[in-house]
XYZ file of C-alpha atoms in Angstrom:
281
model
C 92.823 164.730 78.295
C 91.258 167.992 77.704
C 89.685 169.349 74.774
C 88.460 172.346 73.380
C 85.881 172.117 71.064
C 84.927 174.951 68.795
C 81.374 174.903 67.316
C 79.593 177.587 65.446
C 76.023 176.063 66.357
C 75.396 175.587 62.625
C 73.877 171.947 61.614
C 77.544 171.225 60.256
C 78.666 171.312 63.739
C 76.168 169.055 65.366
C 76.699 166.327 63.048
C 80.075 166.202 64.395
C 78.772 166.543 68.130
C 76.437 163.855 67.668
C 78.260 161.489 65.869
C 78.934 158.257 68.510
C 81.994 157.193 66.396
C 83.571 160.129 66.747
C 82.908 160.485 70.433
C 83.641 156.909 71.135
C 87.456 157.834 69.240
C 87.954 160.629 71.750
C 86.724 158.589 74.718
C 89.364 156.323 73.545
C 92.272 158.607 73.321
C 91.315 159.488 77.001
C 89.650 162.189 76.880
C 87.341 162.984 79.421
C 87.086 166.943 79.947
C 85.579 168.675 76.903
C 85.108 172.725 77.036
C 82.342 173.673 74.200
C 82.983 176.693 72.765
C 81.216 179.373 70.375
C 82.311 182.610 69.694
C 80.014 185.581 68.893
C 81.680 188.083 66.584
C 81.624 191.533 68.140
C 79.360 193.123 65.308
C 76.402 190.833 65.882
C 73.362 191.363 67.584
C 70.169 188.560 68.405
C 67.574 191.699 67.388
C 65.444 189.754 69.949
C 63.444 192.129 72.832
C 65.126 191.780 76.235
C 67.837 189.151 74.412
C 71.406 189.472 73.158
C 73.435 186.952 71.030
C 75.404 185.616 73.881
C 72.312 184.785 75.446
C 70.995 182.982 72.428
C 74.547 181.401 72.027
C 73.933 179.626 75.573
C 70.889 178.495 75.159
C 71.775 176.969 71.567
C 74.760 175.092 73.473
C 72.822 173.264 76.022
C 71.696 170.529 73.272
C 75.408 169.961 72.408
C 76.247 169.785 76.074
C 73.907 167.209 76.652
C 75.411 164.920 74.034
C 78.739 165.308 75.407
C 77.246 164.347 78.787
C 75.264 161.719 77.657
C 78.695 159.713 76.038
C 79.869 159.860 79.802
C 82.143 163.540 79.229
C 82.775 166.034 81.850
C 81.290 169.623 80.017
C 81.646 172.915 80.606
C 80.372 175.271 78.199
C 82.020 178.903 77.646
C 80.581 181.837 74.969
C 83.043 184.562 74.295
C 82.751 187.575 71.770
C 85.215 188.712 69.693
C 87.560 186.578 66.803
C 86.665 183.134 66.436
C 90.745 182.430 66.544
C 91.753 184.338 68.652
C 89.469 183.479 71.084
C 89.409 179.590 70.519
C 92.880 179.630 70.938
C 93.174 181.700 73.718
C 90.636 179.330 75.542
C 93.007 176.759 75.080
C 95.602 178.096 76.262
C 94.277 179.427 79.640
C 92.652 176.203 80.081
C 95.858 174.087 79.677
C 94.037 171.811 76.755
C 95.554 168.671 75.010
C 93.678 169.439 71.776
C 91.509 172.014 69.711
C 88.765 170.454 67.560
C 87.004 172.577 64.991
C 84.798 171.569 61.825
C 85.969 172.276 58.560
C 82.180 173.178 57.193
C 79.287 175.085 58.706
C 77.406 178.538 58.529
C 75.433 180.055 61.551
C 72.702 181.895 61.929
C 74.761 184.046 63.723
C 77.324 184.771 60.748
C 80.250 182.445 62.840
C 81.584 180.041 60.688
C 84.598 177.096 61.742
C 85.904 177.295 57.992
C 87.590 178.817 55.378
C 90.152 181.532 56.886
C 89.292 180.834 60.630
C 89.901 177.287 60.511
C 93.300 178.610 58.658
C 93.698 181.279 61.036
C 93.165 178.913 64.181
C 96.035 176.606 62.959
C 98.406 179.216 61.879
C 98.002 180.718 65.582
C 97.817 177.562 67.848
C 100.043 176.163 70.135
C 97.851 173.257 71.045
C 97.521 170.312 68.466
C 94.630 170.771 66.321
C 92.286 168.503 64.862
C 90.468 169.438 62.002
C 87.375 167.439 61.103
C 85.857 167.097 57.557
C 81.978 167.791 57.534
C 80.311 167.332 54.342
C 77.039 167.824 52.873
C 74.417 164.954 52.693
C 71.008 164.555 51.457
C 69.358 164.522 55.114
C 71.913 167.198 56.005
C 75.514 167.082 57.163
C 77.702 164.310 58.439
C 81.214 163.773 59.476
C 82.982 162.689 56.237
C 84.939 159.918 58.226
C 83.913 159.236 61.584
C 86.593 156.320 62.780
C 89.289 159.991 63.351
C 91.965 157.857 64.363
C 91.483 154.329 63.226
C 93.834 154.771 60.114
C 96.537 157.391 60.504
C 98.402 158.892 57.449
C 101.730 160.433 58.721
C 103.286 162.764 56.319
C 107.251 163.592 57.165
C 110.259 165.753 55.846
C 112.203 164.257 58.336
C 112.457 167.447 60.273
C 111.904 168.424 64.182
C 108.387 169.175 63.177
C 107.442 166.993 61.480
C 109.503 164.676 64.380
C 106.970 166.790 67.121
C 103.968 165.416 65.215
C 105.369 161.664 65.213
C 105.558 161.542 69.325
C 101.706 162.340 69.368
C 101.366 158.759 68.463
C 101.394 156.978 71.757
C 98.437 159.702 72.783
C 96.424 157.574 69.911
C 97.071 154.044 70.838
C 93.237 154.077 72.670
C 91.839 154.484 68.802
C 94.468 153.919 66.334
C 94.796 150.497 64.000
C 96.988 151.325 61.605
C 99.828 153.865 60.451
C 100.683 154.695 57.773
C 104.567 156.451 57.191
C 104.985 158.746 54.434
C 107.678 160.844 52.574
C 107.573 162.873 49.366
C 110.725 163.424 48.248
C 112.625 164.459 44.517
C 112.607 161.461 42.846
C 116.390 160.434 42.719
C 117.593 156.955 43.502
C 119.758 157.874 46.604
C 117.281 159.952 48.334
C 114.208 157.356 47.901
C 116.772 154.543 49.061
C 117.606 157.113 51.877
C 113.791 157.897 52.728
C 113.154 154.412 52.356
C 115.561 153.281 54.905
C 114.893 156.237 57.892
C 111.013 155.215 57.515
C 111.827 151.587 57.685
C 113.463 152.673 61.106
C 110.657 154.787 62.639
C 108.018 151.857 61.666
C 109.892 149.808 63.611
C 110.259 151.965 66.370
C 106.545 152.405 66.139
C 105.326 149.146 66.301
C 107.321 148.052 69.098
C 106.022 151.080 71.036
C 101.955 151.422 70.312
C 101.169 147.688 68.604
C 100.114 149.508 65.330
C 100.265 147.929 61.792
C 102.742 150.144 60.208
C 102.947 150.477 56.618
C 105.407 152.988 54.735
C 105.796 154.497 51.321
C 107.869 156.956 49.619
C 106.461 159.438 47.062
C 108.058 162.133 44.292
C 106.206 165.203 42.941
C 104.364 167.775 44.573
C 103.974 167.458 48.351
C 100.332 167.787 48.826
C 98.831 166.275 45.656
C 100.888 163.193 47.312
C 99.628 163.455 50.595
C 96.038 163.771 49.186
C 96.775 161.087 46.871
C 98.209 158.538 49.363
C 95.088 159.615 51.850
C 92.702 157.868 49.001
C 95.284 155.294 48.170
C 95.443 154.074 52.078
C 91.510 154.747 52.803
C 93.128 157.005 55.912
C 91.149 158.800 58.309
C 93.192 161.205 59.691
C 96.438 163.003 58.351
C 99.091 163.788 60.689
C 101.221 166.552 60.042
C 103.570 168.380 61.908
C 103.828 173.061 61.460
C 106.774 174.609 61.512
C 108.757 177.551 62.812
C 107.807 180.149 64.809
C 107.371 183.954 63.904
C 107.115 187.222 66.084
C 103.703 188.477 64.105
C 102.273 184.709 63.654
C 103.434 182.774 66.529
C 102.873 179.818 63.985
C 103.308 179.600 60.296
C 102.234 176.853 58.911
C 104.372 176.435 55.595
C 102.753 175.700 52.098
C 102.111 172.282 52.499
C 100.600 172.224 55.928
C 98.534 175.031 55.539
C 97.046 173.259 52.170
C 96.167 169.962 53.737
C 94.521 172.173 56.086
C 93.046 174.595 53.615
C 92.195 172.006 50.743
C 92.390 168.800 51.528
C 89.216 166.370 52.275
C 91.086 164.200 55.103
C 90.830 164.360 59.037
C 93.373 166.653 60.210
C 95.533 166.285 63.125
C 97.930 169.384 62.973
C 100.677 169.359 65.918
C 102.608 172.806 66.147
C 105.994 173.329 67.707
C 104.790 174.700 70.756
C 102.320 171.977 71.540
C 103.223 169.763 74.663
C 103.022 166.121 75.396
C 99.092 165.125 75.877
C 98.562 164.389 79.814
């Protein structure tokens, strides 16, 4: 598999970069072709006699190369100026790549940050699968807020082709992933939970015969994203995995509201799979 992997050089960033559980859980997915990225917004300069802030940019990379390389990956490493989503997603895309992985926290010296409205601008744009991972704060720093990505996956489904899209990315996580975990939210009614009940029943089944998980399932009422969140803390998941939806001729991807707010607010692992996005190699 190939990855892109968006940093903004910020300490956020290289906690991610340097975490071995989370390199060990992309090893184990198979990837072995990882293209670091950082984008330098058009407006900003270094200030720095004889230098310019792609320059700097290149130089700042070669640490996070060398942890890639060190974990066994093949690295290239690629600067490009402009819009952080635009151009993160357009690497992707030339490049073919399996997956886009951006942090959800940072702030560079050079004014580029992975969060906010880029991370939300990168998903709402993407055709690749995304995976958003949480960064928090820490005493001595920053550190990835759950490091084991894939070892517990929350699957959130409305039953529809998208949500169906994100479902077949499971085999690509059989390297990493113990457990699943199947959910619905739905209105509340008898018939409808009975119905949910049954049509998850079916695709644990179908799931455990095909990857070896642990499948669990559950069916939810009320609002979906204080559900999703909710059943996230309930399960101790590490990574939600949602399916986007629909397609648009100004936003090649919109998200919908619940999507976009696991992306936007939520504290999980992300694992965002768009309509567009192909089988993993």
């Amino acid at each position: 598999m190939r990855i892109v992997f968006a940093t903004d050089l910020s300490d956020a960033n290289e906690a991610a970069i340097e975490s071995r559980t989370c390199l060990e859980c992309l090893d184990n997915i198979g990837v072995s072709e990882v293209h670091l990225l950082t984008v330098v917004p058009d407006n900003v300069s270094s200030g720095l006699p004889g230098m310019d802030a792609a320059s700097d940019a290149r130089e700042a990379l070669a640490p996070q190369r060398s942890v890639f390389e060190r974990a066994g990956f093949d690295v290239e490493t690629h600067v490009a100026r402009g819009t952080p989503h635009r151009r993160i997603n357009g690497l992707a895309e030339r490049l073919d790549a399996d997956m886009i992985v951006v942090g959800s926290r940072g702030q560079a010296p050079l004014q580029n940050r992975l969060i906010g409205g880029t991370v939300r601008n990168v998903a709402r744009t993407a055709v690749r699968p995304l995976l958003v991972e949480r960064i928090e704060e820490t005493p001595d720093g920053h550190a990835v807020k759950k490091e084991h990505l894939f070892q517990d996956v929350l699957y959130a489904t409305d039953f529809s082709e998208n949500a169906a899209r994100a479902y077949d990315y499971f085999p690509a996580l059989t390297g990493a992933t113990e457990r699943a975990y199947l959910l619905h939210v739905g209105g509340g009614d008898a018939e409808s939970t009975a119905t949910a009940e049954e049509r998850l029943d079916e695709l644990a089944s179908d799931l455990g015969d095909r990857t070896g998980f642990h499948v669990e399932t559950n069916v939810r009422s009320g609002n979906p994203v204080d559900e999703i969140t909710a059943e996230e803390e309930r399960m101790g998941a590490t990574t939600t995995l949602i399916g986007a939806r629909g397609t648009s001729r100004l936003r090649r991807l919109l998200l919908g509201s619940t999507a976009e707010s696991i992306v936007a607010r939520g504290t999980n692992n992300v694992l965002l799979v768009p309509p567009e996005a192909a089988a993993p190699r």
